[in-house]
Each structure stands twice: as structure tokens, then as C-alpha cells.
Short mmCIF file of C-alpha atoms and ligand atoms in Angstrom, two decimals:
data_model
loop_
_atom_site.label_atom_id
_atom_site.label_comp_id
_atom_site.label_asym_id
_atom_site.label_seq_id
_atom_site.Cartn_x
_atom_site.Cartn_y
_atom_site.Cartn_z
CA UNK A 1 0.00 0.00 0.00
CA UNK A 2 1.22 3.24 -0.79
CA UNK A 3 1.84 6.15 1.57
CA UNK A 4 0.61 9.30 1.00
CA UNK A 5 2.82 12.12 3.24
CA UNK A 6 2.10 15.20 1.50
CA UNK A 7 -0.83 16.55 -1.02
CA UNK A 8 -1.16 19.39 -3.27
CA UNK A 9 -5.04 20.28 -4.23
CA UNK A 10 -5.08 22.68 -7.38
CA UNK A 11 -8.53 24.37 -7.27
CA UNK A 12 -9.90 25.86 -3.43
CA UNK A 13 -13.59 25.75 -4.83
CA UNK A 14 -16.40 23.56 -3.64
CA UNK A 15 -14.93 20.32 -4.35
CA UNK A 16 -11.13 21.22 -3.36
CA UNK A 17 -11.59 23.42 -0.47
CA UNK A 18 -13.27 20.71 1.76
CA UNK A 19 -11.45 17.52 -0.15
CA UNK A 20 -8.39 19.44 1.79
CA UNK A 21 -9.88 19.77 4.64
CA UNK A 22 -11.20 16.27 4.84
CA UNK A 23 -7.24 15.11 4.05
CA UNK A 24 -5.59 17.40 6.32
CA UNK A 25 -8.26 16.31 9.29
CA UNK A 26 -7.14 12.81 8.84
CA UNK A 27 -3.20 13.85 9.24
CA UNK A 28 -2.26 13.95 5.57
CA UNK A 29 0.05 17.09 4.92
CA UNK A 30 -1.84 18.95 2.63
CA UNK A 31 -1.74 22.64 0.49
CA UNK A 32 -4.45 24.12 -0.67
CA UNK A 33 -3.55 26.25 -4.25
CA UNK A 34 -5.81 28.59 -6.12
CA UNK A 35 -4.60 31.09 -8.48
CA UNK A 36 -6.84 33.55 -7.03
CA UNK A 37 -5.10 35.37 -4.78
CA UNK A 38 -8.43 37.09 -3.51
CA UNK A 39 -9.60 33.53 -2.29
CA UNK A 40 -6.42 32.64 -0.82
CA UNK A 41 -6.17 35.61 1.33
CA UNK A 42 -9.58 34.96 2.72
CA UNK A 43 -8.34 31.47 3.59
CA UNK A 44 -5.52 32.58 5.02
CA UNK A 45 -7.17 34.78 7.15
CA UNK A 46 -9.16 31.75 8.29
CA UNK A 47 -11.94 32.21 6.22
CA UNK A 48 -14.34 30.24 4.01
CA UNK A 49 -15.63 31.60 1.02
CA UNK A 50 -18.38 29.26 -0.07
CA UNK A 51 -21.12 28.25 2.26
CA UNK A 52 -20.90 24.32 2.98
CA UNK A 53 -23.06 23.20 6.30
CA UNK A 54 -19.87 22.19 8.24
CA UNK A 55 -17.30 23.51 6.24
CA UNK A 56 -15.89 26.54 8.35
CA UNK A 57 -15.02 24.96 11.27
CA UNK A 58 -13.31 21.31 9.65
CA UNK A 59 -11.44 24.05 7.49
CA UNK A 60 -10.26 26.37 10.61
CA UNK A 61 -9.27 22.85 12.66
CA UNK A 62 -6.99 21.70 9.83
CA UNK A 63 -5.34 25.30 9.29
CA UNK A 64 -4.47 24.96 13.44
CA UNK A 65 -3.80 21.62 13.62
CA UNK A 66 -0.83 22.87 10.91
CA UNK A 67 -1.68 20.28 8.53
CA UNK A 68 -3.61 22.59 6.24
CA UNK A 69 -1.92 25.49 4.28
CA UNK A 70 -3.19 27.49 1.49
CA UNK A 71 -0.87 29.21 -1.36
CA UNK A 72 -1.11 31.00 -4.64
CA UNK A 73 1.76 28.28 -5.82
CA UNK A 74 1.95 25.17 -6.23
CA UNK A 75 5.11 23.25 -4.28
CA UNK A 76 6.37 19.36 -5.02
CA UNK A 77 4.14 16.70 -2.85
CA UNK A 78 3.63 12.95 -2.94
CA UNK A 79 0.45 13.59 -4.53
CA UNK A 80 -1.28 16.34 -6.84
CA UNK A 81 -4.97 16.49 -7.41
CA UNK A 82 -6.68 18.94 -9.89
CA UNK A 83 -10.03 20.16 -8.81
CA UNK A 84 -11.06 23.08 -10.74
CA UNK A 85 -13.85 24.45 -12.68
CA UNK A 86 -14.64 23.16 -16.52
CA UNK A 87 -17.57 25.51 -17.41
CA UNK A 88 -18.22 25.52 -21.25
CA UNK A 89 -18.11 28.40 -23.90
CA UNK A 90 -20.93 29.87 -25.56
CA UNK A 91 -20.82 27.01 -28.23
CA UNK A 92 -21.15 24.42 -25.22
CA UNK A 93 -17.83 23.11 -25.90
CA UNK A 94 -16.44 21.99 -22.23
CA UNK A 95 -13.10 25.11 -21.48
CA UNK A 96 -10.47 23.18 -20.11
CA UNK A 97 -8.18 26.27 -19.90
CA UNK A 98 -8.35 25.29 -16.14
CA UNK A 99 -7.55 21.83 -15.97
CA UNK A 100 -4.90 22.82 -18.66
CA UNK A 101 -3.32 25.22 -16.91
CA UNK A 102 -3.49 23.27 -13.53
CA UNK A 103 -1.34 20.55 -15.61
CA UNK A 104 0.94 23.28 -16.35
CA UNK A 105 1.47 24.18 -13.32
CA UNK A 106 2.47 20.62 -11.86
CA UNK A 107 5.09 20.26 -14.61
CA UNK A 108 7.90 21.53 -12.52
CA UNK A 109 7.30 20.05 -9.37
CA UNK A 110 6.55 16.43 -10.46
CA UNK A 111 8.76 13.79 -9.82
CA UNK A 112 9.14 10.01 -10.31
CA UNK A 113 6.82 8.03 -8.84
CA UNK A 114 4.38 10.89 -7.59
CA UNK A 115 0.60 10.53 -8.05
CA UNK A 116 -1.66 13.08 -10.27
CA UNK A 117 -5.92 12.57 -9.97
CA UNK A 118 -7.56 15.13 -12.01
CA UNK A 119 -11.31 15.22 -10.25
CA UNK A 120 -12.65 18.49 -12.77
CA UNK A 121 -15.69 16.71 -14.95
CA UNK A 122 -14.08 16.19 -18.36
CA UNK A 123 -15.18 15.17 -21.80
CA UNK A 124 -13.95 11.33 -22.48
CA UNK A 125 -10.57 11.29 -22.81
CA UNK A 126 -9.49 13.92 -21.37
CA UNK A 127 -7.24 12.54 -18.93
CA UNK A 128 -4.73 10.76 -21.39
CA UNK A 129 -5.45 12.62 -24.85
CA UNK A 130 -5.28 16.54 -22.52
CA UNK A 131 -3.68 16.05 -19.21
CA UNK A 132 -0.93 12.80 -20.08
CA UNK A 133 0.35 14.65 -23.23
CA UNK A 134 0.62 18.28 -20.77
CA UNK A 135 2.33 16.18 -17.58
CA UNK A 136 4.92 14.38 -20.28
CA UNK A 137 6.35 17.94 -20.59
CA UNK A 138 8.54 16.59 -17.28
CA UNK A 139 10.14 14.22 -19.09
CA UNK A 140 8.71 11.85 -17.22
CA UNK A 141 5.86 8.89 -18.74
CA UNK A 142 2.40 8.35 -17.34
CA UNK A 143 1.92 4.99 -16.12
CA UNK A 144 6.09 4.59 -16.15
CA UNK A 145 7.57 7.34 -14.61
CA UNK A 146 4.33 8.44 -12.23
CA UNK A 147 0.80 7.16 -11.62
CA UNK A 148 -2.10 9.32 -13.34
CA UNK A 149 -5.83 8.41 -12.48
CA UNK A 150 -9.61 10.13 -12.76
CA UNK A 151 -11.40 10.10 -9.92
CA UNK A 152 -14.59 12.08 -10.10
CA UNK A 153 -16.37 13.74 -7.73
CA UNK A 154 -19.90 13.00 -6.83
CA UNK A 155 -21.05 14.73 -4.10
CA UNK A 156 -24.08 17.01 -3.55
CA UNK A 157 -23.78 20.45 -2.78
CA UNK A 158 -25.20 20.78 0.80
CA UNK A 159 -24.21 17.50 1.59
CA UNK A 160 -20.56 18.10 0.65
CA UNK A 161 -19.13 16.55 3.78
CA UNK A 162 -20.94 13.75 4.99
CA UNK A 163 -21.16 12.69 0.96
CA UNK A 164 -16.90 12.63 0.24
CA UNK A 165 -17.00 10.05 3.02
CA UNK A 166 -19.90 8.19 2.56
CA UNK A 167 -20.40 8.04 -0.98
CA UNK A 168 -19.18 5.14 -3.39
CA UNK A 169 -15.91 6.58 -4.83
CA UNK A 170 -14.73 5.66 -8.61
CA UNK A 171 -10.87 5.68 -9.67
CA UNK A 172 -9.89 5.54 -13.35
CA UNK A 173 -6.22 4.74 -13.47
CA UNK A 174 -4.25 5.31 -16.76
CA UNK A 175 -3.45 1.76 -15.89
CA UNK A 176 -3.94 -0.73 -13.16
CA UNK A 177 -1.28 0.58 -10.31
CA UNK A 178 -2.41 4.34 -10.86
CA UNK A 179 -5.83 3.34 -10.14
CA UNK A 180 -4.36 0.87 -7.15
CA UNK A 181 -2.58 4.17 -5.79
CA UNK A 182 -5.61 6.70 -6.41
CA UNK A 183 -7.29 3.90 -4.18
CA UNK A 184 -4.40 3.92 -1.42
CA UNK A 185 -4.86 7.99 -1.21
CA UNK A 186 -8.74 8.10 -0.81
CA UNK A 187 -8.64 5.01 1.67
CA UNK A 188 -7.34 8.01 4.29
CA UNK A 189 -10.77 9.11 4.54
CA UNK A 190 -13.73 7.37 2.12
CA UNK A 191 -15.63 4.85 3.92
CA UNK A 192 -17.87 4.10 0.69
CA UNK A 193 -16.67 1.66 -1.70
CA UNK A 194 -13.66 2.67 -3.73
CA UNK A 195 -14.23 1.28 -7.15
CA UNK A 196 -11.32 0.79 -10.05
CA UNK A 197 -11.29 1.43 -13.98
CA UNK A 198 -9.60 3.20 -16.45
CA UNK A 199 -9.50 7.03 -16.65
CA UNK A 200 -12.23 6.78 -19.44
CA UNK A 201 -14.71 4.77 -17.85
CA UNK A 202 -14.27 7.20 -15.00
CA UNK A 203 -15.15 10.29 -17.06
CA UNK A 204 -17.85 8.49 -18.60
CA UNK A 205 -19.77 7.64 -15.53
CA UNK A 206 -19.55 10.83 -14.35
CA UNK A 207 -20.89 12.21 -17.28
CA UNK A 208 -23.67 9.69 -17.54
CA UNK A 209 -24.98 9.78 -13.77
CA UNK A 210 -25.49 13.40 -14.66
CA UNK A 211 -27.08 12.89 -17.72
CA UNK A 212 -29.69 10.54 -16.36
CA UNK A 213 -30.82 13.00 -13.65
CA UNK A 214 -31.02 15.80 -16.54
CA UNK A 215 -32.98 13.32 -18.66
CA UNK A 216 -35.26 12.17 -15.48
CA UNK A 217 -36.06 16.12 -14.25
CA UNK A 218 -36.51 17.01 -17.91
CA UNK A 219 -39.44 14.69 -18.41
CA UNK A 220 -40.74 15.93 -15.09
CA UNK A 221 -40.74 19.20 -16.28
CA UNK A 222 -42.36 18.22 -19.80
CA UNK A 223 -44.99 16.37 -17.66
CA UNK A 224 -45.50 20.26 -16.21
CA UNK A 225 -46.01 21.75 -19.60
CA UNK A 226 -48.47 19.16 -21.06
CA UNK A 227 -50.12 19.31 -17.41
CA UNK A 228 -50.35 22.86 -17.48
CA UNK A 229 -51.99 22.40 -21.14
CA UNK A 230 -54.54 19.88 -19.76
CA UNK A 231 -55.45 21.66 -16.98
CA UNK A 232 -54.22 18.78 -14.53
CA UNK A 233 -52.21 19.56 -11.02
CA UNK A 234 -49.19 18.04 -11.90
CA UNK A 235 -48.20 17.76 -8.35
CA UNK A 236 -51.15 15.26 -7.86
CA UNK A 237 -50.54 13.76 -10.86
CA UNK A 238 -47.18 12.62 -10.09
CA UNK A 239 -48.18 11.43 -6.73
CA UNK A 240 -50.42 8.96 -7.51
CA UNK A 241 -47.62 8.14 -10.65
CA UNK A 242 -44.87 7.32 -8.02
CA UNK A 243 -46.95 4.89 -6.44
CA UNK A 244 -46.56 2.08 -8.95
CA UNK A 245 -43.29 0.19 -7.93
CA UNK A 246 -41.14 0.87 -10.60
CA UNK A 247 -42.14 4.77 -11.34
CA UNK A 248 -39.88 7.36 -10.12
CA UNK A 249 -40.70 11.04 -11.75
CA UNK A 250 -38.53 13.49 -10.45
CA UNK A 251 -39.75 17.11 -9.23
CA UNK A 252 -40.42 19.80 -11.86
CA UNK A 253 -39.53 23.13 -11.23
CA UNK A 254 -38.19 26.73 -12.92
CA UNK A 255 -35.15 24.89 -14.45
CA UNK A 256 -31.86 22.85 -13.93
CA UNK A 257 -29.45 24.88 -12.85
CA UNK A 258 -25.57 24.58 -11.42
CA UNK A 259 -22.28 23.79 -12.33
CA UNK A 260 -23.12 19.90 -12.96
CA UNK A 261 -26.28 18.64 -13.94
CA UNK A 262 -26.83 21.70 -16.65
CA UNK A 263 -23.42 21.68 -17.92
CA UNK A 264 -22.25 18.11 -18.21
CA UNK A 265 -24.42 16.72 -20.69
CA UNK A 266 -22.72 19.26 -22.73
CA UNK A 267 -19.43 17.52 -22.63
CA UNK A 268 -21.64 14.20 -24.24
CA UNK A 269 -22.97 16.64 -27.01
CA UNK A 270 -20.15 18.34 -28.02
CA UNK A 271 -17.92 15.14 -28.19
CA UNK A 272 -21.01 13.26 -30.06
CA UNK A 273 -23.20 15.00 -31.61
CA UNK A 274 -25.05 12.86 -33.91
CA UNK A 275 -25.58 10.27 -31.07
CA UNK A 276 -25.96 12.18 -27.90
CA UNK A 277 -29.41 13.46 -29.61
CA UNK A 278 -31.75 12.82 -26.13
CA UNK A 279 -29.32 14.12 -24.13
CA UNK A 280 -29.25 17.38 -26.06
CA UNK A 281 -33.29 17.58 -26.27
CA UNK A 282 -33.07 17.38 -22.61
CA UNK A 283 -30.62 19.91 -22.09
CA UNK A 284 -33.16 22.01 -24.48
CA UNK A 285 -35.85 21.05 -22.58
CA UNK A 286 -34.64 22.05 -19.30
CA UNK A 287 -32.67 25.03 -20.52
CA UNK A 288 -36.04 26.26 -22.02
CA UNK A 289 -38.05 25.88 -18.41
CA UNK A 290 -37.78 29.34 -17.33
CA UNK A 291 -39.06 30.84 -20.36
CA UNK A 292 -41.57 28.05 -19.63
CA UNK A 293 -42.55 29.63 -16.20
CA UNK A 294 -42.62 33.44 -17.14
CA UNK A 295 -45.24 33.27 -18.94
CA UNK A 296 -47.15 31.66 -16.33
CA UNK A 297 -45.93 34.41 -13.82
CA UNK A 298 -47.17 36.88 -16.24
CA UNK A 299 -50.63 34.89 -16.43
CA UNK A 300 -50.83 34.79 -12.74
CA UNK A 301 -50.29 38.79 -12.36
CA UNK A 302 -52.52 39.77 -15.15
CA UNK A 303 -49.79 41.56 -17.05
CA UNK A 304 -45.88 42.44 -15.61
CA UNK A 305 -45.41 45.68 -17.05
CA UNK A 306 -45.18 48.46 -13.98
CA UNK A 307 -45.62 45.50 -11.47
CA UNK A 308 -43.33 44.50 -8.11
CA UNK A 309 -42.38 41.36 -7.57
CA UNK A 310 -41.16 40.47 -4.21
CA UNK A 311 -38.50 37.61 -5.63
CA UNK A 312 -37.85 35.06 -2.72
CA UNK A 313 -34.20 32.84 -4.14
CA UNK A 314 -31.48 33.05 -6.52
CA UNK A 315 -29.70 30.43 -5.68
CA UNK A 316 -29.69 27.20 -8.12
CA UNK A 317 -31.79 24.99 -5.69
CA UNK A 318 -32.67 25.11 -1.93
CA UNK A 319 -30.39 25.85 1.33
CA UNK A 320 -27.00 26.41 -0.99
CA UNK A 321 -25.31 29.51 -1.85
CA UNK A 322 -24.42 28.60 -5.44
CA UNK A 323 -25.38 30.92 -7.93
CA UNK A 324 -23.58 29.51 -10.68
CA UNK A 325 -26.03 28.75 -14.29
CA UNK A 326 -29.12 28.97 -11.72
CA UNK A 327 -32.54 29.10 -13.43
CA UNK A 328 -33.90 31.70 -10.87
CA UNK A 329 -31.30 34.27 -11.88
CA UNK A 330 -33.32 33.32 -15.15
CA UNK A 331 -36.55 33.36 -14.51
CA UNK A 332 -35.81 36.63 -12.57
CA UNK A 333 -34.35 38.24 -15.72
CA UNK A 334 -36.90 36.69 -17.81
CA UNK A 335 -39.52 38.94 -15.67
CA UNK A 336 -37.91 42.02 -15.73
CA UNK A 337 -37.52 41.56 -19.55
CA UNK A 338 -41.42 41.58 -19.84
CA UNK A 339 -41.53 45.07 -17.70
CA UNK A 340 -41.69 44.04 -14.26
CA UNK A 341 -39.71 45.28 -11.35
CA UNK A 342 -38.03 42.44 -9.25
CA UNK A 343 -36.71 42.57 -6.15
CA UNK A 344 -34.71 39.63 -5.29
CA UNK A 345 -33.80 38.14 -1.76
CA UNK A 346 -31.60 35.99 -1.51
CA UNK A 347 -30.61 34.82 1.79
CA UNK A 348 -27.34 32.81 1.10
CA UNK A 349 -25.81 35.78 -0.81
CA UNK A 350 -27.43 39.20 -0.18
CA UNK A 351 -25.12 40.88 -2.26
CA UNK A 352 -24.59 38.15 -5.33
CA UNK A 353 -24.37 41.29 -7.86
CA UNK A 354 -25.95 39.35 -10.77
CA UNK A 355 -26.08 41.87 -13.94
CA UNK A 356 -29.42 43.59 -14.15
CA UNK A 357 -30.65 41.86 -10.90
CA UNK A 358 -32.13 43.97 -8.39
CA UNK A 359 -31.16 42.62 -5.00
CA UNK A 360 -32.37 43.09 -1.63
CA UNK A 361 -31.07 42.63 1.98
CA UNK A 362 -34.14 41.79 3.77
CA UNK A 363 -37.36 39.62 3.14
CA UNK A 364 -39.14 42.70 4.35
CA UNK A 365 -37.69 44.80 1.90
CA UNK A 366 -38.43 42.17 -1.10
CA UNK A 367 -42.34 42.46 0.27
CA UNK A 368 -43.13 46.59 1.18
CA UNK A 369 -44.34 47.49 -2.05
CA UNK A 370 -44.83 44.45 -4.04
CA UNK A 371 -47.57 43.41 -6.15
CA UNK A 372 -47.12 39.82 -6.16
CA UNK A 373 -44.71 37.25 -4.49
CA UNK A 374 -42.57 34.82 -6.68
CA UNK A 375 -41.00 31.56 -4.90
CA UNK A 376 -38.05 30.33 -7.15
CA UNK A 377 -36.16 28.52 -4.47
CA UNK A 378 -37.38 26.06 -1.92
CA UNK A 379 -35.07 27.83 0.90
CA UNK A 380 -36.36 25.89 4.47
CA UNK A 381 -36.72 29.89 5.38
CA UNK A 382 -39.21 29.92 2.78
CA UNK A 383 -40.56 26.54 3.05
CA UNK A 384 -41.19 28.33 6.80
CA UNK A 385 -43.05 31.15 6.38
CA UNK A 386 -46.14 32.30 7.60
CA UNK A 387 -48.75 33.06 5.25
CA UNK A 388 -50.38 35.03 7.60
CA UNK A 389 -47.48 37.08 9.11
CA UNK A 390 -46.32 37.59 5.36
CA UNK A 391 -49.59 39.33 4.62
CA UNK A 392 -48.75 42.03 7.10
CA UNK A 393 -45.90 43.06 5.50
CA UNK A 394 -46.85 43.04 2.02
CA UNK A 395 -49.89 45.04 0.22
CA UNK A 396 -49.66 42.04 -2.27
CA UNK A 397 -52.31 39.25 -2.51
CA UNK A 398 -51.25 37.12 -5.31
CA UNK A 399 -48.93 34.10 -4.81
CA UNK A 400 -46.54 32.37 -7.14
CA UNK A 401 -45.25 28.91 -6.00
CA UNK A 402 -42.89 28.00 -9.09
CA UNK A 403 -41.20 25.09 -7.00
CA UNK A 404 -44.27 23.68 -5.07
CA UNK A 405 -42.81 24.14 -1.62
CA UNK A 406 -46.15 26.48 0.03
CA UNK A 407 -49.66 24.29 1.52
CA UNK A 408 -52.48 26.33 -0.87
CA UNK A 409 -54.80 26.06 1.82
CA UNK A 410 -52.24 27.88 4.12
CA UNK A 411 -52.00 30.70 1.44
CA UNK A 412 -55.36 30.97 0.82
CA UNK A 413 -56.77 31.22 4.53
CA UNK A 414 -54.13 33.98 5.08
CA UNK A 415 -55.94 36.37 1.76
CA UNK A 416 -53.73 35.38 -0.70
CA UNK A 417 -54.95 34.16 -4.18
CA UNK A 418 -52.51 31.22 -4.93
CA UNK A 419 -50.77 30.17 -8.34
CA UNK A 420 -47.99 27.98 -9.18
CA UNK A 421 -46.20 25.85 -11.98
CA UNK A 422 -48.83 23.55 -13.40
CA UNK A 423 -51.49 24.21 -10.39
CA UNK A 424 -54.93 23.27 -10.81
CA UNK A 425 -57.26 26.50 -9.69
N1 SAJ B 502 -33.85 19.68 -9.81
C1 SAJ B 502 -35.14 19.69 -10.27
N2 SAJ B 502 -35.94 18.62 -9.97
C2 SAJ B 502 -35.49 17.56 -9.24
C3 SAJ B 502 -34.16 17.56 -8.78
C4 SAJ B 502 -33.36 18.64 -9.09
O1 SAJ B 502 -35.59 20.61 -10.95
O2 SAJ B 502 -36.28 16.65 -9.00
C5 SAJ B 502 -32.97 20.83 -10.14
C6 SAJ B 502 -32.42 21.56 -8.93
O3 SAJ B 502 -33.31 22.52 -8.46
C7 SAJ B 502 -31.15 22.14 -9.48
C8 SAJ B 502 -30.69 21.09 -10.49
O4 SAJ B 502 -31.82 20.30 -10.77
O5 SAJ B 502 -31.39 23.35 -10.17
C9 SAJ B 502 -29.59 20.17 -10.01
O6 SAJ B 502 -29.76 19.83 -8.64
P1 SAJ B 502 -29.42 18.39 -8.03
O7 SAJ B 502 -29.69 18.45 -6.58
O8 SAJ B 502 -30.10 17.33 -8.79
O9 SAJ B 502 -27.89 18.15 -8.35
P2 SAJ B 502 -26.54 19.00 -8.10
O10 SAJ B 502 -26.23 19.71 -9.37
O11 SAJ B 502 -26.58 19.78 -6.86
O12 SAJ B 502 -25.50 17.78 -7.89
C10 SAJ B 502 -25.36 16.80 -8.90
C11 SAJ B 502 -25.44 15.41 -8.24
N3 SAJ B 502 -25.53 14.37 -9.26
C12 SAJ B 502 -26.51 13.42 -9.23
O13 SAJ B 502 -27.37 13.39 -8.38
C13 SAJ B 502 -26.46 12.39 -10.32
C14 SAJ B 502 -24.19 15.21 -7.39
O14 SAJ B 502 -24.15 13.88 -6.89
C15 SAJ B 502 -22.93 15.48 -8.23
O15 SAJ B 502 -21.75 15.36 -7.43
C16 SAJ B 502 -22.99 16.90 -8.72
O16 SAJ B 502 -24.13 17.03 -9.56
C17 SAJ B 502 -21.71 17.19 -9.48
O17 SAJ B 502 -20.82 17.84 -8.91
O18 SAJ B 502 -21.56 16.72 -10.60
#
């Protein structure tokens, strides 16, 4: 078995920042690099810059405990893993200019017999036709010289920590001992099964477990559209659907929205693009949802030119503060589009500074003067609210639930008049 002393993370974002935490806590020496020096010095400070239920205080015990160190450089180490962001270009081809450059940057520090794991989602391939080719720049062979696996991360956002433990873990070696030692590294912490492969395999299933949850909400929120068209409460409707044994619809809603599910089925597309063709509707489908839902905003306020909407969430779904390709940032620019003033409140970042978004600090603030109330993200503060204390502080009396979180009857007993995605009046 292979022994791990020291560990250089290249990324401090949601999937670095606590995969170095999680090391250091378990006494592997361990620095965190990002090339922003902004997020470094918040760090360093003793800081967290991402909101991750647990996060803040496993980070500040590894920084004491010593074994945790954050850097704008990256410095030789046992091991290196790469764990930054592949977001696309406007043609949906994946950018690897980060994973690129993150290769790069290990170049002059790697040494003979040292361990890379590139975690960043990547189109197939990627780590030996992109990341082998950059790392031979040493001199030094993948698979000869030094071990080279994928192993990709899986874990939900707001479940960060208790998932990089628990879940099942995947490593794709570039042959059987890099996979052997990606296995040796992760055994310092994962108590889920650690499962070998190749590198491509790895990227694949990564790629595909997204996929099928893209596929399964889009049909859920196709269900919405032909439900709204029939007049049914889709709600209801799936209900009774999900009682037959082997019937699982998923939740519709104002879109699909974050750095995973909306962008990885992408990487499919763009590397197949006559055969990927249901993955792409999908993407369509799902990319097309808020559109979808401001017109039924509009219906429900009888016109949005000159009105207020008091905007509750902008994050991409509930209790996270992850803005990134979210649908309610959309559907919130969607609504301003078509005339209407919105005031968005968004708890987990009050001051997001989204282009053309008005934002608000308070819930109170969001309601003064509005004309109607817009739920876009199942927040448990929302989920929580009182219809009936909310009435007080709002001249509105028109409801829209776009994510089915409110109880009607709730809504209705307090005044309000109450609409929703695919709601049956
Ligand atoms: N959503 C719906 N309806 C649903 C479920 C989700 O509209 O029934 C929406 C959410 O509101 C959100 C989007 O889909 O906008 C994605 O949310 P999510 O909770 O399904 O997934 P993510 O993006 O937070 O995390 C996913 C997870 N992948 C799978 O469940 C297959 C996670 O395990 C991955 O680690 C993560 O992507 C990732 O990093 O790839």
C-alpha cells in the first residue's frame, strides 16, 4: 500500500476546499492552491468563502492543527490532485483552460513516482489525450515514470461533507497501479466503496450519472407543460404516478441549474453530436423551463409591465449559496424583460451582484411594495413562512409557488390568491 505524506489540491472551490480539509483532518500534509489570490487571502485569514453546512469549522481545525496550508503556488508533494472548474463556452464546448493550466502548473514540481488525480468533470478522454500529453512535458511517462488516475467527484452540494465520506468513490487509473494508488490515497478518509477502472470509464460515468438525472427532471418538467396544457395539477398527478413500484418522476420546477447537472451533458454533445441526440433535447428542454414559467408568472399577475415582484431565491436549488447557471437568476431576468420590477432576496448571498438583478437585503424589503410574491427557491426559510405574518408586510395578494414548496390552503386562509407551476385552480 502506498503512503501518501504530503498533497497538493489545485482548485480551493467547492470540491477542493473541503477535499483538503477532509485530508488534512485525517493527518495527511496537505496545500491548498488557487490562483486567485483574492480567495487565498480569505483562507488565510481563516476564512471560508463558499457556504458548505460544516465547512468553516473542519477548514479552521486543519489550518491549526498545521496540517492545512493554502498558497497561490503550487510546491512538489507525494500527490497532486486537480479540482477546478470546466464551465463551457458559448458554443457548449467543455473550457479546459483550467484543468490545462493546472497541468501546467504541476510540470515543474513532479517527480518520479508521484501521483496526479484530475477530479474536474471532463469530456472522455481527457485525462490521457489533454492532461498525459501536458504532464509528459517533465520528461517523465504516465503509467512509467508516475501514476495518473480520474477520480470524479460525486457529491451534492449541501451534503458536501458527509457525501466525500460516505459516498461510493470511482478511480480511473491510466493503468492498473495508478488506479491501485488513487485507491491507497482516498482510503485516508472514504468509507464508501472505492471502485477501479480506467481514466475513461471514469469520465464516462460521471458524465452519464449526470445525464440521467437531466434526462429524469426534464421529463418531469415536460410532464409540467403538457399538465399545465390539460389543466391537470401536476403535483397530484405525479403522486399517484410514483406509487406504482417501478415509477420514479422526479420534481419539476423553474429549471436545472448549477455547475453539474446543466453543464455536463454538454461535454456528451459536443464530443457526439449525432448520437448524444436525447441528451441534447433534454438539455433544451430544461434550458427552455424558465421561459416556460414566465409566462405563467405573467398569467398569474394579469400583465408584468409596472408591477413588483417580491423575488424570494437566486440560488440554483434550496439551502446552498451557489449561484452559478441557476434558473432563478433566469426566470428573474426573464420577468424584468417583460416590464416588471423584481426585487430579489436571496438569503445565502445578499449581495450576489448578478447583472441587471435587483437585490435586496431583507425579506421585508423584497415584500413593502410588491404586487405579487414569486417563490423560485425552496429555501427551508421559505418553506417556513407564515402566510399570515407575510400578509402584514406586504400590500400584495397574489402568490406564485414556481417550486411547489407552500400548503395552498395555508396561502389561501391567510388572503392570498394562490398560483404555481402547473397548479390546478
Ligand atoms: N432539480 C429539479 N428537480 C429535481 C431535482 C433537481 O428541478 O427533482 C434541479 C435543482 O433545483 C437544481 C438542479 O436540478 O437546479 C440540479 O440539482 P441536483 O440536486 O439534482 O444536483 P446537483 O447539481 O446539486 O448535484 C449533482 C449530483 N448528481 C446526481 O445526483 C447524479 C451530485 O451527486 C454530483 O456530485 C454533482 O451534480 C456534481 O458535482 O456533478
Amino acid at each position: 500500500m502506498m503512503k501518501f505524506n504530503t498533497l497538493c489540491i489545485i482548485g480551493m472551490g467547492y470540491i477542493g476546499l473541503p477535499t483538503a480539509s477532509i485530508f488534512a483532518s485525517h493527518g495527511i500534509t496537505v496545500l491548498g492552491m488557487d490562483v486567485n489570490s483574492e480567495i487565498i487571502h480569505h483562507l488565510q485569514a481563516g476564512e471560508v468563502h463558499i457556504f458548505e453546512p460544516g465547512l468553516q469549522s473542519l477548514f479552521q481545525q486543519a489550518i491549526e492543527s498545521g496540517k492545512l496550508q493554502v498558497s497561490t503556488t503550487v510546491a512538489p508533494a507525494d500527490a497532486f490532485i486537480i479540482a477546478v472548474p470546466t464551465p463551457f463556452f458559448d458554443d457548449k464546448s467543455a473550457d479546459l483552460r483550467y484543468v490545462e493550466a493546472a497541468a501546467e502548473s504541476i510540470v515543474p514540481h513532479l517527480q518520479p513516482g508521484n501521483l496526479v488525480i484530475l477530479e474536474s468533470t471532463s469530456p472522455p478522454l481527457t485525462t490521457v489525450d489533454i492532461v498525459a500529453p501536458i504532464l509528459a512535458k517533465s520528461g517523465l511517462t504516465a503509467g512509467k515514470d508516475f501514476l495518473l488516475a480520474y477520480s470524479p467527484e460525486r457529491v451534492l452540494p449541501g451534503r458536501i461533507l458527509e457525501e466525500l465520506v460516505g459516498n461510493a468513490r470511482v478511480i480511473g487509473g491510466v493503468d492498473r497501479a495508478s488506479a491501485e494508488a488513487g485507491r491507497d490515497l482516498y482510503q485516508n478518509f472514504v468509507q464508501g466503496d472505492i471502485i477501479l477502472t480506467d481514466a475513461t470509464t471514469a469520465e464516462m460515468v460521471k458524465l452519464m450519472e449526470n445525464t440521467s438525472r437531466d434526462i429524469n427532471i426534464a421529463i418531469a418538467n415536460e410532464f409540467s407543460r403538457l399538465a399545465q396544457k390539460f389543466g391537470v395539477d401536476i403535483w397530484e398527478a405525479i403522486e399517484i404516478a410514483n406509487r406504482h413500484p417501478r415509477v420514479e418522476i422526479l420534481r419539476p420546477g423553474i429549471g436545472v441549474g448549477g455547475h453539474c447537472i446543466s453543464v455536463d451533458p454538454w461535454f456528451l454533445v459536443e464530443a457526439a453530436p449525432e448520437t448524444a441526440r436525447l441528451v441534447r433535447t433534454a438539455r433544451e428542454i430544461n434550458d427552455a423551463q424558465p421561459a416556460f414559467v414566465v409566462d405563467l408568472v405573467e398569467q398569474a399577475a394579469g400583465g408584468l409591465q409596472g408591477k413588483t415582484l417580491a423575488y424570494l431565491g437566486l440560488a440554483f436549488k434550496p439551502n446552498v449559496d451557489d449561484l452559478r447557471e441557476s434558473p432563478a437568476a433566469e426566470l428573474a431576468h426573464g420577468l424584468e424583460t417583460r416590464g416588471a420590477t423584481v426585487l430579489a432576496y436571496e438569503p445565502f448571498k445578499p449581495a450576489a451582484n448578478l447583472p441587471g438583478i435587483h437585490q435586496v437585503n431583507t425579506l421585508s424589503e423584497a415584500l413593502q411594495n410588491a404586487d405579487l410574491i414569486v417563490l423560485a427557491v425552496a429555501h427551508d426559510q421559505f418553506k417556513k413562512l407564515d402566510p399570515a405574518e407575510v400578509a402584514k408586510m406586504t400590500p400584495a395578494r397574489i402568490v406564485f409557488d414556481g417550486v411547489n414548496a407552500w400548503d395552498k390552503a395555508q396561502w389561501e386562509t391567510a388572503g392570498f390568491q394562490f398560483t404555481g407551476l402547473a397548479r390546478k385552480y
